Tab-separated table of C-alpha atoms in Angstrom:
chain	number	residue	atom	x	y	z
A	175	MET	CA	-0.410	-0.030	0.440
A	176	LEU	CA	2.758	2.057	0.679
A	177	SER	CA	4.866	1.788	-2.287
A	178	LEU	CA	1.377	3.035	-4.175
A	179	ILE	CA	0.630	6.062	-2.186
A	180	LYS	CA	4.121	7.317	-2.018
A	181	PRO	CA	4.570	8.247	-5.372
A	182	LEU	CA	0.758	9.008	-5.552
A	183	ILE	CA	1.928	12.312	-2.506
A	184	VAL	CA	5.082	13.434	-5.189
A	185	ASN	CA	2.432	13.368	-7.951
A	186	ILE	CA	0.448	15.198	-6.631
A	187	THR	CA	3.063	17.955	-4.366
A	188	ILE	CA	5.163	18.376	-7.986
A	189	LEU	CA	1.578	19.471	-9.612
A	190	PHE	CA	-0.074	21.839	-6.824
A	191	SER	CA	3.768	23.282	-5.872
A	192	LEU	CA	3.523	24.222	-9.988
A	193	THR	CA	0.223	26.046	-9.813
A	194	PHE	CA	1.059	27.638	-6.714
A	195	ASN	CA	4.213	28.652	-8.240
A	196	ALA	CA	2.650	29.315	-12.354
A	197	ASN	CA	0.111	31.700	-10.146
A	198	LEU	CA	2.862	33.837	-8.328
A	199	PHE	CA	4.470	34.653	-12.347
A	200	LEU	CA	1.163	34.626	-14.658
A	201	PRO	CA	-2.396	35.408	-12.948
A	202	PHE	CA	-4.157	33.876	-13.926
A	203	GLN	CA	-6.835	35.603	-15.185
A	204	LYS	CA	-10.750	34.712	-15.890
A	205	ASN	CA	-11.710	35.918	-19.815
A	206	VAL	CA	-8.503	36.969	-20.326
A	207	LYS	CA	-7.221	35.895	-24.839
A	208	LEU	CA	-4.190	34.686	-24.137
A	209	THR	CA	-1.158	35.531	-26.550
A	210	LEU	CA	1.617	32.914	-27.971
A	211	LYS	CA	3.884	33.852	-25.331
A	212	TYR	CA	2.032	33.039	-21.979
A	213	LYS	CA	0.636	29.939	-24.241
A	214	SER	CA	3.853	28.856	-24.863
A	215	ILE	CA	5.174	29.261	-21.254
A	216	TYR	CA	1.832	27.942	-20.410
A	217	GLY	CA	3.034	24.885	-22.591
A	218	PHE	CA	6.532	23.990	-21.544
A	219	LEU	CA	5.857	24.990	-17.659
A	220	GLY	CA	2.880	21.630	-17.819
A	221	ALA	CA	5.298	19.926	-19.522
A	222	PHE	CA	8.112	19.850	-16.668
A	223	GLY	CA	6.242	19.053	-13.860
A	224	ALA	CA	4.464	15.883	-16.207
A	225	LEU	CA	8.266	15.405	-16.246
A	226	LEU	CA	8.918	15.158	-12.988
A	227	CYS	CA	5.556	13.082	-12.658
A	228	MET	CA	6.766	10.316	-14.366
A	229	ALA	CA	9.787	10.573	-12.995
A	230	TYR	CA	7.868	9.647	-9.780
A	231	PRO	CA	6.104	6.074	-11.045
A	232	ILE	CA	4.052	3.398	-9.077
A	233	GLU	CA	7.486	1.359	-8.689
A	234	THR	CA	5.691	-1.245	-7.929
A	235	LEU	CA	4.170	-2.482	-11.379
A	236	GLY	CA	6.868	-3.957	-13.761
A	237	GLU	CA	6.733	-2.357	-17.274
A	238	THR	CA	4.297	-0.234	-16.715
A	239	ASN	CA	4.517	2.827	-16.202
A	240	PHE	CA	0.950	4.939	-14.172
A	241	ASP	CA	1.804	8.199	-12.680
A	242	LEU	CA	-1.023	11.863	-12.546
A	243	ARG	CA	1.684	13.384	-16.214
A	244	MET	CA	-2.408	13.544	-17.683
A	245	ILE	CA	-3.802	15.919	-15.682
A	246	ALA	CA	-0.904	18.433	-16.054
A	247	ILE	CA	-1.882	17.996	-20.241
A	248	MET	CA	-5.650	17.977	-19.067
A	249	VAL	CA	-5.842	21.407	-17.255
A	250	VAL	CA	-3.584	23.194	-19.281
A	251	THR	CA	-5.315	22.011	-22.154
A	252	LEU	CA	-8.700	22.778	-20.682
A	253	TYR	CA	-7.772	26.485	-19.408
A	254	ALA	CA	-5.249	27.815	-22.250
A	255	GLY	CA	-6.171	25.532	-25.390
A	256	TRP	CA	-4.391	23.342	-27.738
A	257	ILE	CA	-1.030	24.787	-28.100
A	258	PRO	CA	-0.323	24.164	-24.870
A	259	GLY	CA	-1.895	20.382	-24.459
A	260	SER	CA	-0.096	19.732	-27.755
A	261	ILE	CA	3.458	21.215	-26.535
A	262	ILE	CA	3.159	19.218	-23.730
A	263	VAL	CA	1.965	15.933	-25.159
A	264	THR	CA	4.560	15.690	-27.699
A	265	ILE	CA	7.208	16.608	-24.501
A	266	VAL	CA	5.451	13.539	-22.579
A	267	SER	CA	6.098	11.246	-25.755
A	268	ILE	CA	9.197	12.243	-26.793
A	269	ALA	CA	9.750	11.281	-22.577
A	270	ARG	CA	7.743	8.351	-23.398
A	271	PHE	CA	9.670	7.060	-26.763
A	272	ILE	CA	13.314	7.610	-24.227
A	273	ILE	CA	12.082	5.228	-21.423
A	274	GLY	CA	11.215	2.684	-24.315
A	275	GLY	CA	9.104	-0.789	-22.500
A	276	SER	CA	6.495	-3.316	-24.022
A	277	PHE	CA	3.473	-0.991	-23.092
A	278	LEU	CA	5.633	2.930	-24.734
A	279	HIS	CA	2.697	2.951	-27.053
A	280	ILE	CA	-0.237	2.275	-24.230
A	281	GLY	CA	2.272	5.274	-22.505
A	282	ILE	CA	1.458	7.950	-26.264
A	283	ILE	CA	-2.126	6.415	-26.661
A	284	VAL	CA	-3.278	7.132	-23.269
A	285	SER	CA	-1.103	10.722	-22.898
A	286	ILE	CA	-2.256	11.792	-25.946
A	287	GLY	CA	-6.041	10.904	-25.090
A	288	ALA	CA	-6.210	13.129	-21.901
A	289	PHE	CA	-5.286	16.078	-25.082
A	290	VAL	CA	-8.047	14.874	-27.420
A	291	ILE	CA	-10.752	14.527	-24.835
A	292	SER	CA	-9.659	17.624	-23.240
A	293	LEU	CA	-9.232	19.995	-26.094
A	294	LEU	CA	-13.047	18.108	-27.372
A	295	PHE	CA	-14.721	19.491	-23.646
A	296	ARG	CA	-13.103	22.815	-23.530
A	297	LYS	CA	-15.714	25.280	-24.512
A	298	GLN	CA	-18.183	23.446	-23.114
A	299	TYR	CA	-15.828	23.613	-19.889
A	300	LEU	CA	-14.783	27.169	-19.886
A	301	ASN	CA	-18.609	28.283	-20.903
A	302	ALA	CA	-20.252	25.941	-17.630
A	303	ALA	CA	-22.476	27.736	-15.424
A	304	ASN	CA	-20.498	24.908	-13.500
A	305	ARG	CA	-17.665	23.683	-13.926
A	306	PHE	CA	-16.617	21.107	-11.017
A	307	ILE	CA	-18.935	19.244	-12.812
A	308	SER	CA	-18.392	19.819	-16.803
A	309	ALA	CA	-14.780	19.432	-14.982
A	310	SER	CA	-16.126	15.672	-13.360
A	311	PHE	CA	-18.314	14.814	-16.871
A	312	ILE	CA	-14.649	15.344	-18.768
A	313	SER	CA	-12.042	13.019	-16.021
A	314	ILE	CA	-15.398	10.219	-15.894
A	315	ILE	CA	-15.070	9.690	-20.158
A	316	TYR	CA	-10.830	10.374	-19.652
A	317	PHE	CA	-11.203	7.356	-17.278
A	318	LEU	CA	-13.490	4.845	-19.912
A	319	LEU	CA	-11.461	5.388	-22.012
A	320	TYR	CA	-7.982	4.258	-20.134
A	321	ILE	CA	-9.370	1.988	-18.650
A	322	ILE	CA	-10.731	0.171	-22.098
A	323	VAL	CA	-6.993	0.767	-23.289
A	324	ILE	CA	-5.221	-0.926	-20.301
A	325	TYR	CA	-8.110	-3.876	-20.497
A	326	ILE	CA	-7.283	-4.376	-23.689
A	327	ASN	CA	-4.096	-4.239	-24.600
A	328	ILE	CA	-2.371	-4.865	-20.627
A	329	ASP	CA	-2.974	-8.101	-18.101
A	330	PHE	CA	-4.584	-6.316	-15.733
A	331	LEU	CA	-3.890	-5.322	-11.812
A	332	ASP	CA	-5.221	-5.913	-8.606
A	333	ALA	CA	-8.930	-4.060	-8.177
A	334	LYS	CA	-7.443	-2.530	-5.098
A	335	PHE	CA	-4.459	0.074	-7.263
A	336	TYR	CA	-7.487	1.161	-10.257
A	337	CYS	CA	-8.926	2.037	-7.537
A	338	ILE	CA	-6.830	3.612	-5.184
A	339	TYR	CA	-5.258	5.244	-8.494
A	340	PHE	CA	-7.567	6.503	-10.253
A	341	LEU	CA	-9.615	8.178	-7.250
A	342	ALA	CA	-5.880	10.029	-6.405
A	343	PHE	CA	-6.496	11.112	-10.004
A	344	PHE	CA	-9.828	12.519	-9.789
A	345	GLY	CA	-9.039	13.947	-6.508
A	346	THR	CA	-5.456	15.343	-7.511
A	347	TYR	CA	-7.996	16.635	-11.014
A	348	MET	CA	-10.107	18.392	-8.882
A	349	ALA	CA	-8.394	19.899	-6.030
A	350	THR	CA	-5.707	21.025	-9.520
A	351	ILE	CA	-8.901	23.305	-10.776
A	352	PHE	CA	-10.713	24.151	-7.651
A	353	ILE	CA	-6.760	25.786	-6.823
A	354	ILE	CA	-7.109	28.498	-10.072
A	355	GLU	CA	-10.410	28.585	-9.880
A	356	THR	CA	-9.670	30.127	-6.205
A	357	LEU	CA	-6.915	31.867	-7.354
A	358	MET	CA	-8.560	33.572	-10.737
A	359	LYS	CA	-10.546	34.543	-7.530
A	360	SER	CA	-8.414	36.364	-5.668
A	361	ASN	CA	-6.364	37.258	-8.524
A	362	LYS	CA	-9.275	39.703	-9.707
A	363	GLN	CA	-10.805	40.125	-6.806
A	364	PHE	CA	-6.737	42.240	-5.376
A	365	ASP	CA	-7.513	43.524	-8.802
A	366	GLU	CA	-9.958	45.135	-7.191
A	367	MET	CA	-8.294	46.952	-3.963
A	368	VAL	CA	-5.992	48.095	-6.404
A	369	TYR	CA	-8.326	49.547	-8.766
A	370	MET	CA	-10.275	51.173	-5.343
A	371	ASP	CA	-7.333	52.255	-4.041
A	372	LYS	CA	-6.598	54.438	-7.215
A	373	LEU	CA	-9.599	56.111	-6.755
A	374	THR	CA	-9.126	56.880	-3.764
A	375	THR	CA	-6.564	58.543	-4.220
A	376	THR	CA	-7.391	60.888	-7.186
A	377	GLY	CA	-11.105	61.503	-4.505
A	378	GLN	CA	-8.271	62.432	-2.079
A	379	MET	CA	-5.851	64.789	-4.592
A	380	ALA	CA	-9.259	66.055	-6.196
A	381	ALA	CA	-11.081	66.979	-2.850
A	382	SER	CA	-7.681	69.399	-2.444
A	383	ILE	CA	-8.582	71.268	-5.716
A	384	ALA	CA	-11.927	71.083	-7.184
A	385	HIS	CA	-13.050	73.319	-4.792
A	386	GLU	CA	-10.404	75.504	-4.739
A	387	ILE	CA	-10.403	75.954	-9.473
A	388	ARG	CA	-14.505	76.638	-9.122
A	389	ASN	CA	-15.020	79.497	-7.432
A	390	PRO	CA	-11.840	81.753	-10.350
A	391	ILE	CA	-14.347	80.090	-12.666
A	392	THR	CA	-17.044	81.280	-12.569
A	393	THR	CA	-16.031	84.005	-11.017
A	394	VAL	CA	-14.577	84.635	-14.940
A	395	ARG	CA	-17.363	83.286	-16.741
A	396	GLY	CA	-19.360	85.050	-15.059
A	397	PHE	CA	-17.465	87.831	-16.515
A	398	ILE	CA	-18.063	87.100	-19.259
A	399	GLN	CA	-21.273	87.182	-19.685
A	400	LEU	CA	-20.823	90.587	-18.901
A	401	ILE	CA	-18.324	91.570	-21.033
A	402	GLN	CA	-20.370	90.640	-24.523
A	403	GLN	CA	-23.915	91.668	-23.341
A	404	ASP	CA	-22.070	95.573	-24.033
A	405	THR	CA	-19.115	95.375	-25.605
A	406	VAL	CA	-18.683	96.391	-29.258
A	407	ASP	CA	-15.397	94.474	-29.673
A	408	GLN	CA	-16.289	91.762	-32.441
A	409	LYS	CA	-12.958	88.998	-31.655
A	410	LEU	CA	-14.794	88.580	-28.207
A	411	LYS	CA	-18.570	88.733	-29.767
A	412	LYS	CA	-17.255	85.801	-32.138
A	413	PHE	CA	-14.741	83.448	-28.902
A	414	ALA	CA	-16.731	84.735	-26.479
A	415	PRO	CA	-19.557	81.884	-26.901
A	416	LEU	CA	-16.428	79.658	-27.347
A	417	ILE	CA	-14.439	80.542	-24.053
A	418	LEU	CA	-17.752	80.220	-22.102
A	419	GLU	CA	-18.657	76.286	-23.161
A	420	GLU	CA	-14.535	75.541	-22.944
A	421	LEU	CA	-15.733	76.916	-19.111
A	422	ASP	CA	-17.863	74.933	-18.883
A	423	ARG	CA	-17.531	71.846	-19.868
A	424	THR	CA	-14.270	72.980	-16.736
A	425	ASN	CA	-17.017	72.624	-14.928
A	426	ASN	CA	-17.889	69.318	-15.624
A	427	ILE	CA	-14.656	68.006	-15.364
A	428	ILE	CA	-14.705	69.676	-11.716
A	429	THR	CA	-18.366	67.419	-11.137
A	430	ASN	CA	-16.977	64.099	-12.129
A	431	TYR	CA	-13.978	64.827	-9.402
A	432	LEU	CA	-16.205	65.905	-6.994
A	433	LYS	CA	-18.579	63.026	-7.146
A	434	LEU	CA	-15.035	61.090	-6.832
A	435	ALA	CA	-14.265	62.856	-3.534
A	436	LYS	CA	-17.341	62.467	-2.423
A	437	PRO	CA	-19.143	59.499	-3.135
A	438	GLU	CA	-22.979	60.009	-3.445
A	439	SER	CA	-25.328	58.811	-1.090
A	440	PHE	CA	-27.103	55.761	-2.101
A	441	GLU	CA	-29.794	52.949	-0.521
A	442	LEU	CA	-29.808	49.377	-1.823
A	443	THR	CA	-33.082	48.128	-2.668
A	444	LYS	CA	-35.610	45.928	-4.969
A	445	VAL	CA	-35.446	47.346	-8.341
A	446	GLU	CA	-36.983	46.309	-11.277
A	447	LEU	CA	-34.173	46.227	-14.405
A	448	ASN	CA	-35.836	46.451	-17.612
A	449	THR	CA	-37.635	49.468	-17.053
A	450	ILE	CA	-34.832	52.154	-15.860
A	451	LEU	CA	-33.059	49.652	-19.327
A	452	SER	CA	-36.036	50.933	-21.413
A	453	ASP	CA	-35.647	54.636	-19.888
A	454	SER	CA	-31.977	54.657	-20.851
A	455	ILE	CA	-32.161	53.931	-23.520
A	456	GLU	CA	-34.901	55.612	-24.728
A	457	LEU	CA	-32.650	58.679	-23.506
A	458	LEU	CA	-30.176	58.118	-26.056
A	459	ARG	CA	-32.110	57.315	-28.498
A	460	PRO	CA	-31.515	60.902	-30.117
A	461	LEU	CA	-28.485	61.422	-30.320
A	462	GLY	CA	-27.811	57.548	-31.223
A	463	THR	CA	-30.039	58.202	-34.837
A	464	PHE	CA	-27.719	62.286	-34.378
A	465	SER	CA	-25.132	60.566	-34.425
A	466	ASN	CA	-26.208	57.647	-37.314
A	467	VAL	CA	-25.998	54.933	-34.220
A	468	SER	CA	-29.317	52.191	-33.798
A	469	ILE	CA	-29.946	50.795	-30.436
A	470	GLU	CA	-31.123	47.352	-30.391
A	471	PHE	CA	-32.228	46.274	-27.718
A	472	THR	CA	-33.435	42.144	-25.594
A	473	PRO	CA	-35.577	43.122	-22.850
A	474	PHE	CA	-35.213	40.003	-19.680
A	475	LYS	CA	-37.910	37.896	-20.570
A	476	GLU	CA	-39.892	38.256	-16.930
A	477	SER	CA	-39.974	41.317	-14.843
A	478	CYS	CA	-36.594	41.208	-13.405
A	479	PHE	CA	-35.851	42.659	-10.008
A	480	VAL	CA	-32.268	43.368	-8.413
A	481	LYS	CA	-30.701	45.249	-5.044
A	482	GLY	CA	-29.429	47.790	-6.341
A	483	ASP	CA	-30.294	51.826	-6.286
A	484	ILE	CA	-32.370	53.536	-9.199
A	485	GLN	CA	-30.326	56.680	-9.251
A	486	HIS	CA	-27.031	54.250	-9.858
A	487	ILE	CA	-27.302	51.582	-11.552
A	488	LYS	CA	-28.999	54.695	-13.952
A	489	GLN	CA	-26.159	56.957	-14.296
A	490	SER	CA	-24.163	53.514	-15.007
A	491	LEU	CA	-26.250	52.020	-17.464
A	492	LEU	CA	-25.794	55.653	-19.532
A	493	ASN	CA	-22.375	56.528	-19.547
A	494	ILE	CA	-22.018	52.464	-20.615
A	495	ILE	CA	-24.067	53.489	-23.630
A	496	LYS	CA	-22.941	57.368	-24.783
A	497	ASN	CA	-19.152	55.326	-24.095
A	498	ALA	CA	-20.904	52.474	-27.212
A	499	ILE	CA	-22.476	55.607	-28.983
A	500	GLU	CA	-18.729	57.630	-29.475
A	501	SER	CA	-17.194	55.015	-30.051
A	502	ILE	CA	-19.081	54.510	-33.505
A	503	GLU	CA	-17.415	56.504	-36.201
A	504	GLU	CA	-19.754	57.024	-39.167
A	505	CYS	CA	-22.807	54.405	-38.667
A	506	GLY	CA	-23.139	50.999	-36.629
A	507	VAL	CA	-25.520	49.007	-34.412
A	508	ILE	CA	-25.098	49.001	-29.979
A	509	ASP	CA	-26.964	45.462	-28.973
A	510	ILE	CA	-28.663	45.036	-25.434
A	511	ARG	CA	-28.615	41.513	-24.623
A	512	THR	CA	-30.250	40.305	-21.407
A	513	ASP	CA	-29.959	36.749	-20.019
A	514	ILE	CA	-30.254	35.705	-15.947
A	515	ASP	CA	-27.923	32.670	-14.412
A	516	ARG	CA	-30.254	31.463	-11.715
A	517	ASN	CA	-27.362	29.203	-10.604
A	518	GLU	CA	-24.966	32.541	-9.745
A	519	GLY	CA	-28.020	34.223	-8.353
A	520	ARG	CA	-27.679	37.444	-10.683
A	521	ALA	CA	-28.952	39.424	-14.017
A	522	ILE	CA	-26.506	39.434	-17.121
A	523	ILE	CA	-26.857	42.431	-18.622
A	524	SER	CA	-24.492	42.955	-22.901
A	525	ILE	CA	-23.792	45.960	-24.128
A	526	GLU	CA	-22.002	45.098	-27.532
A	527	ASP	CA	-20.705	48.039	-30.804
A	528	ASN	CA	-19.890	47.360	-33.628
A	529	GLY	CA	-17.566	50.768	-32.954
A	530	LYS	CA	-13.728	51.286	-33.489
A	531	GLY	CA	-12.471	48.650	-30.877
A	532	MET	CA	-9.723	49.081	-28.056
A	533	THR	CA	-5.816	47.618	-28.432
A	534	LYS	CA	-5.445	44.969	-25.557
A	535	GLU	CA	-2.813	47.783	-23.974
A	536	GLU	CA	-6.210	50.078	-24.714
A	537	LEU	CA	-8.415	47.155	-22.380
A	538	LYS	CA	-6.150	46.836	-19.471
A	539	HIS	CA	-6.350	50.762	-19.019
A	540	ILE	CA	-10.069	51.427	-19.260
A	541	GLY	CA	-11.173	52.661	-16.240
A	542	LEU	CA	-8.251	53.713	-14.427
A	543	PRO	CA	-7.839	57.118	-13.308
A	544	PHE	CA	-6.884	59.509	-16.017
A	545	TYR	CA	-7.186	57.049	-18.734
A	546	THR	CA	-9.690	57.701	-21.458
A	547	THR	CA	-9.324	56.674	-25.469
A	548	LYS	CA	-11.231	60.147	-26.823
A	549	THR	CA	-9.908	62.855	-27.917
A	550	LYS	CA	-12.163	65.019	-24.825
A	551	GLY	CA	-11.759	63.459	-22.730
A	552	THR	CA	-10.249	62.670	-18.662
A	553	GLY	CA	-11.178	58.559	-18.313
A	554	LEU	CA	-14.192	60.309	-15.244
A	555	GLY	CA	-17.713	58.392	-17.180
A	556	SER	CA	-15.048	55.088	-16.999
A	557	MET	CA	-14.391	55.707	-13.786
A	558	ILE	CA	-17.106	56.351	-11.855
A	559	THR	CA	-19.418	53.359	-13.678
A	560	ASN	CA	-17.124	51.332	-13.035
A	561	ARG	CA	-17.244	52.822	-8.732
A	562	LEU	CA	-21.398	53.010	-8.995
A	563	ILE	CA	-21.419	49.521	-10.191
A	564	ARG	CA	-18.816	48.223	-7.772
A	565	GLN	CA	-20.810	50.054	-4.810
A	566	ILE	CA	-23.927	48.133	-5.187
A	567	GLY	CA	-21.937	44.825	-5.630
A	568	GLY	CA	-22.005	43.835	-9.213
A	569	THR	CA	-19.831	43.483	-11.794
A	570	ILE	CA	-18.323	45.240	-14.880
A	571	GLU	CA	-16.358	43.621	-17.313
A	572	TYR	CA	-14.904	44.540	-21.202
A	573	SER	CA	-14.241	42.727	-23.985
A	574	SER	CA	-12.831	44.549	-27.085
A	575	GLU	CA	-11.526	43.950	-30.197
A	576	LEU	CA	-9.422	46.450	-32.793
A	577	GLY	CA	-11.941	47.328	-35.223
A	578	LYS	CA	-14.501	44.853	-34.579
A	579	GLY	CA	-16.080	46.644	-31.452
A	580	THR	CA	-16.439	47.487	-27.431
A	581	ALA	CA	-18.399	44.809	-25.411
A	582	VAL	CA	-19.507	45.682	-21.516
A	583	THR	CA	-20.743	42.948	-18.933
A	584	VAL	CA	-22.679	44.193	-16.543
A	585	THR	CA	-24.212	41.990	-13.949
A	586	PHE	CA	-25.807	42.437	-10.780
A	587	GLN	CA	-27.856	40.321	-7.765
A	588	LEU	CA	-31.584	39.316	-8.106
A	589	VAL	CA	-33.276	39.984	-5.412
């Protein structure tokens, strides 16, 4: 018994250790498209873990080689795709060929089988409402393949061995997925903390200067209006409206700073989302029509009540839709779709446009202090939107592709 358990514990320790270390240097993120560089790194890290597992197999089974290398193949393929998965399979197959033995072809087949099954069910896994159930289903399919292959090709070993091995395999596989999912949530929470800290810093700075700037601006604006009425200077008459417009724009920027510095009070109540969405869209339809942008809206199929503040939600949705309209340069469509996730207890609003989109670097900075892709923007609108949604317990996520458009997904907790 000890001869079985000892190498399994070593294999488990290797896989857990590499998972934590990979997150340390390449933090796991949900719904982030990996670059070829990152995929390659994950592939070689996974291959390193698989090789270490192969270096400590269960040694009491003659020429057969049982270890947990397939877990590295399955998990990396499920999360990172076919490129890193194929890197691991190639390296593992070469290593297994070097080891040799009568069951060389079996070792390669079960490794390739882990890759193929994970790849076939990857999309289902990533889109699953409960990834643990989906992961369990994938493991069962693989176990059936594994058992059939070894039953046909080698003398079947003691049933107790298979019970211990497959239980250890399943437990390690599920535990690794649990660790990755937990680390993803922790990384997201850490990013949220960093983001909120930046908002706080911006708010403190705004509080110290906003009032001091607003007073002289108000005075200047008053004198410009007064002089404009009686002056005979044609240049002053011509440029006075522009001066007043820029002063008003400056005043609006200061107002936004003050909103960051002193968040508005709010009260969480039972709010019906369809009504707020409809009102927000109707308010912005004239702006959309003026910009040759049509707004398509698919409301919730039933009344959808969430926990939130009406004004906060409305202002956030208005900002998002307005940004979508302004991102479309000539003519286009904004598609607003809704859905309810009963398993997670969330209402989901997806706002997609076919505007100019953003690069990966621009997407990373969206919502950060003073960052904007607009020529006359300050970035405060996105900051305020993000803060308002988070304040009432919601989430907001962005995805974008340059030249194709941007999608904003907002979620609120159902009541």
